[in-house]
DNA sequence: AAGTAAATGTTATATTATAACATAATTGAT
DNA sequence: ATCAATTATGTTATAATATAACATTTACTT
């Protein structure tokens, strides 16, 4: 797992970023959404929706699937988290101001996810797309394997 | 949707390839597996597992989820089909002998999927991986958008 | 033919996600 | 402040995707 020096700092920064961006956009980071974002950030690993639900129930026993999924939808929509399609799981976004061309390195051992960005992705996609006249809209690039710590 | 001139030919070639590869590998393309592969190849679009199940039921009414999923697992394992992670769907592989470094262009309008291969993908991945000592194992690259015919 | 392994059949259930409708909280115009 | 509209949350039910576990059949090996 990502050996960050101070994970409270990671989490707080993510929360602060989200607050700011919401303010800028004029949307609301409600208590519930903030709580869910905080729960997603409990580590640098991915989290599953129904695990979040369990966590949320510890705080508010009346939480139900839509409680979680609605918050996830909001957080996804505004780029505060990402969905890992190959795992049906979610992970906090470490750089929500500039999260284009993202891809994910997923460690099968420790569940850590590293998010990277590279213009190169777009280059591949653009090359191919232009050649065949395909209008790209959303790119999903997920690389699973073994991270430095686990190998 | 892919305007192939003769889709029966596409399907038959896929089936023939699968047969050959199975023979070479010493594994069995049973009647059931062949039927499922044929059903996956009903078009160049993606198919959903439970739609396959419905199709299969028309042939053998006793088909059940494991019937489909086991065949899908076999076909995936041997590279005759691919799973589209961002859609929880499946698509036939058009070049099962050499299906490394594949990625998928998915049309949101007509469900067509074009499978491409490029060494460039590996380059990106290898670059990043070496930099951070990540041992890549499986790459998922899926690009959704609008295809030539639909734009 | 008997024994083993592989494939399929069958029942049940786990996991992931959304639909539909009810209620509450917030906003914003009058 | 009041009302209406919008947004968010609560709640119940169910849809959609996938696997576990065990029984039976089929194919292979000796
Ligand atoms: Zn951290
Ligand atoms: Zn990001
Ligand atoms: Zn065709
Ligand atoms: Zn392929």
Short mmCIF file of C-alpha atoms in Angstrom, two decimals, chain B residues 51-103:
data_model
loop_
_atom_site.label_atom_id
_atom_site.label_comp_id
_atom_site.label_asym_id
_atom_site.label_seq_id
_atom_site.Cartn_x
_atom_site.Cartn_y
_atom_site.Cartn_z
CA UNK B 51 -29.03 -11.48 -23.22
CA UNK B 52 -26.89 -14.43 -24.23
CA UNK B 53 -28.74 -16.45 -21.65
CA UNK B 54 -32.05 -15.51 -23.25
CA UNK B 55 -30.70 -16.44 -26.67
CA UNK B 56 -29.39 -19.69 -25.32
CA UNK B 57 -32.70 -20.52 -23.71
CA UNK B 58 -34.31 -20.40 -27.13
CA UNK B 59 -32.03 -23.27 -28.05
CA UNK B 60 -32.03 -25.09 -24.72
CA UNK B 61 -34.67 -23.94 -22.30
CA UNK B 62 -32.80 -25.35 -19.34
CA UNK B 63 -29.92 -22.89 -19.69
CA UNK B 64 -29.08 -21.01 -16.52
CA UNK B 65 -26.61 -18.27 -15.56
CA UNK B 66 -23.74 -20.67 -14.86
CA UNK B 67 -24.28 -22.23 -18.27
CA UNK B 68 -23.46 -18.91 -19.88
CA UNK B 69 -20.83 -17.72 -17.46
CA UNK B 70 -18.85 -20.93 -17.66
CA UNK B 71 -18.75 -20.77 -21.41
CA UNK B 72 -17.83 -17.10 -21.28
CA UNK B 73 -15.03 -17.95 -18.84
CA UNK B 74 -13.69 -20.57 -21.19
CA UNK B 75 -13.89 -18.27 -24.20
CA UNK B 76 -12.23 -15.45 -22.28
CA UNK B 77 -9.50 -17.71 -20.96
CA UNK B 78 -8.54 -18.76 -24.44
CA UNK B 79 -8.86 -15.31 -25.95
CA UNK B 80 -11.84 -15.99 -28.23
CA UNK B 81 -13.79 -13.16 -26.69
CA UNK B 82 -13.00 -10.09 -24.63
CA UNK B 83 -14.80 -8.59 -21.70
CA UNK B 84 -15.58 -4.89 -21.98
CA UNK B 85 -15.10 -3.83 -18.40
CA UNK B 86 -16.76 -0.44 -18.69
CA UNK B 87 -19.95 -2.08 -19.93
CA UNK B 88 -20.00 -5.47 -18.26
CA UNK B 89 -20.32 -6.87 -21.71
CA UNK B 90 -18.59 -9.24 -24.08
CA UNK B 91 -17.37 -9.11 -27.65
CA UNK B 92 -15.84 -11.58 -30.06
CA UNK B 93 -12.12 -11.30 -30.71
CA UNK B 94 -11.34 -10.83 -34.37
CA UNK B 95 -7.73 -11.96 -34.20
CA UNK B 96 -7.42 -14.49 -31.41
CA UNK B 97 -3.98 -15.62 -32.45
CA UNK B 98 -2.38 -12.30 -31.68
CA UNK B 99 -4.52 -10.43 -29.26
CA UNK B 100 -1.94 -8.69 -27.15
CA UNK B 101 -1.98 -4.94 -26.65
CA UNK B 102 -5.61 -4.74 -27.60
CA UNK B 103 -7.87 -1.82 -27.03
#
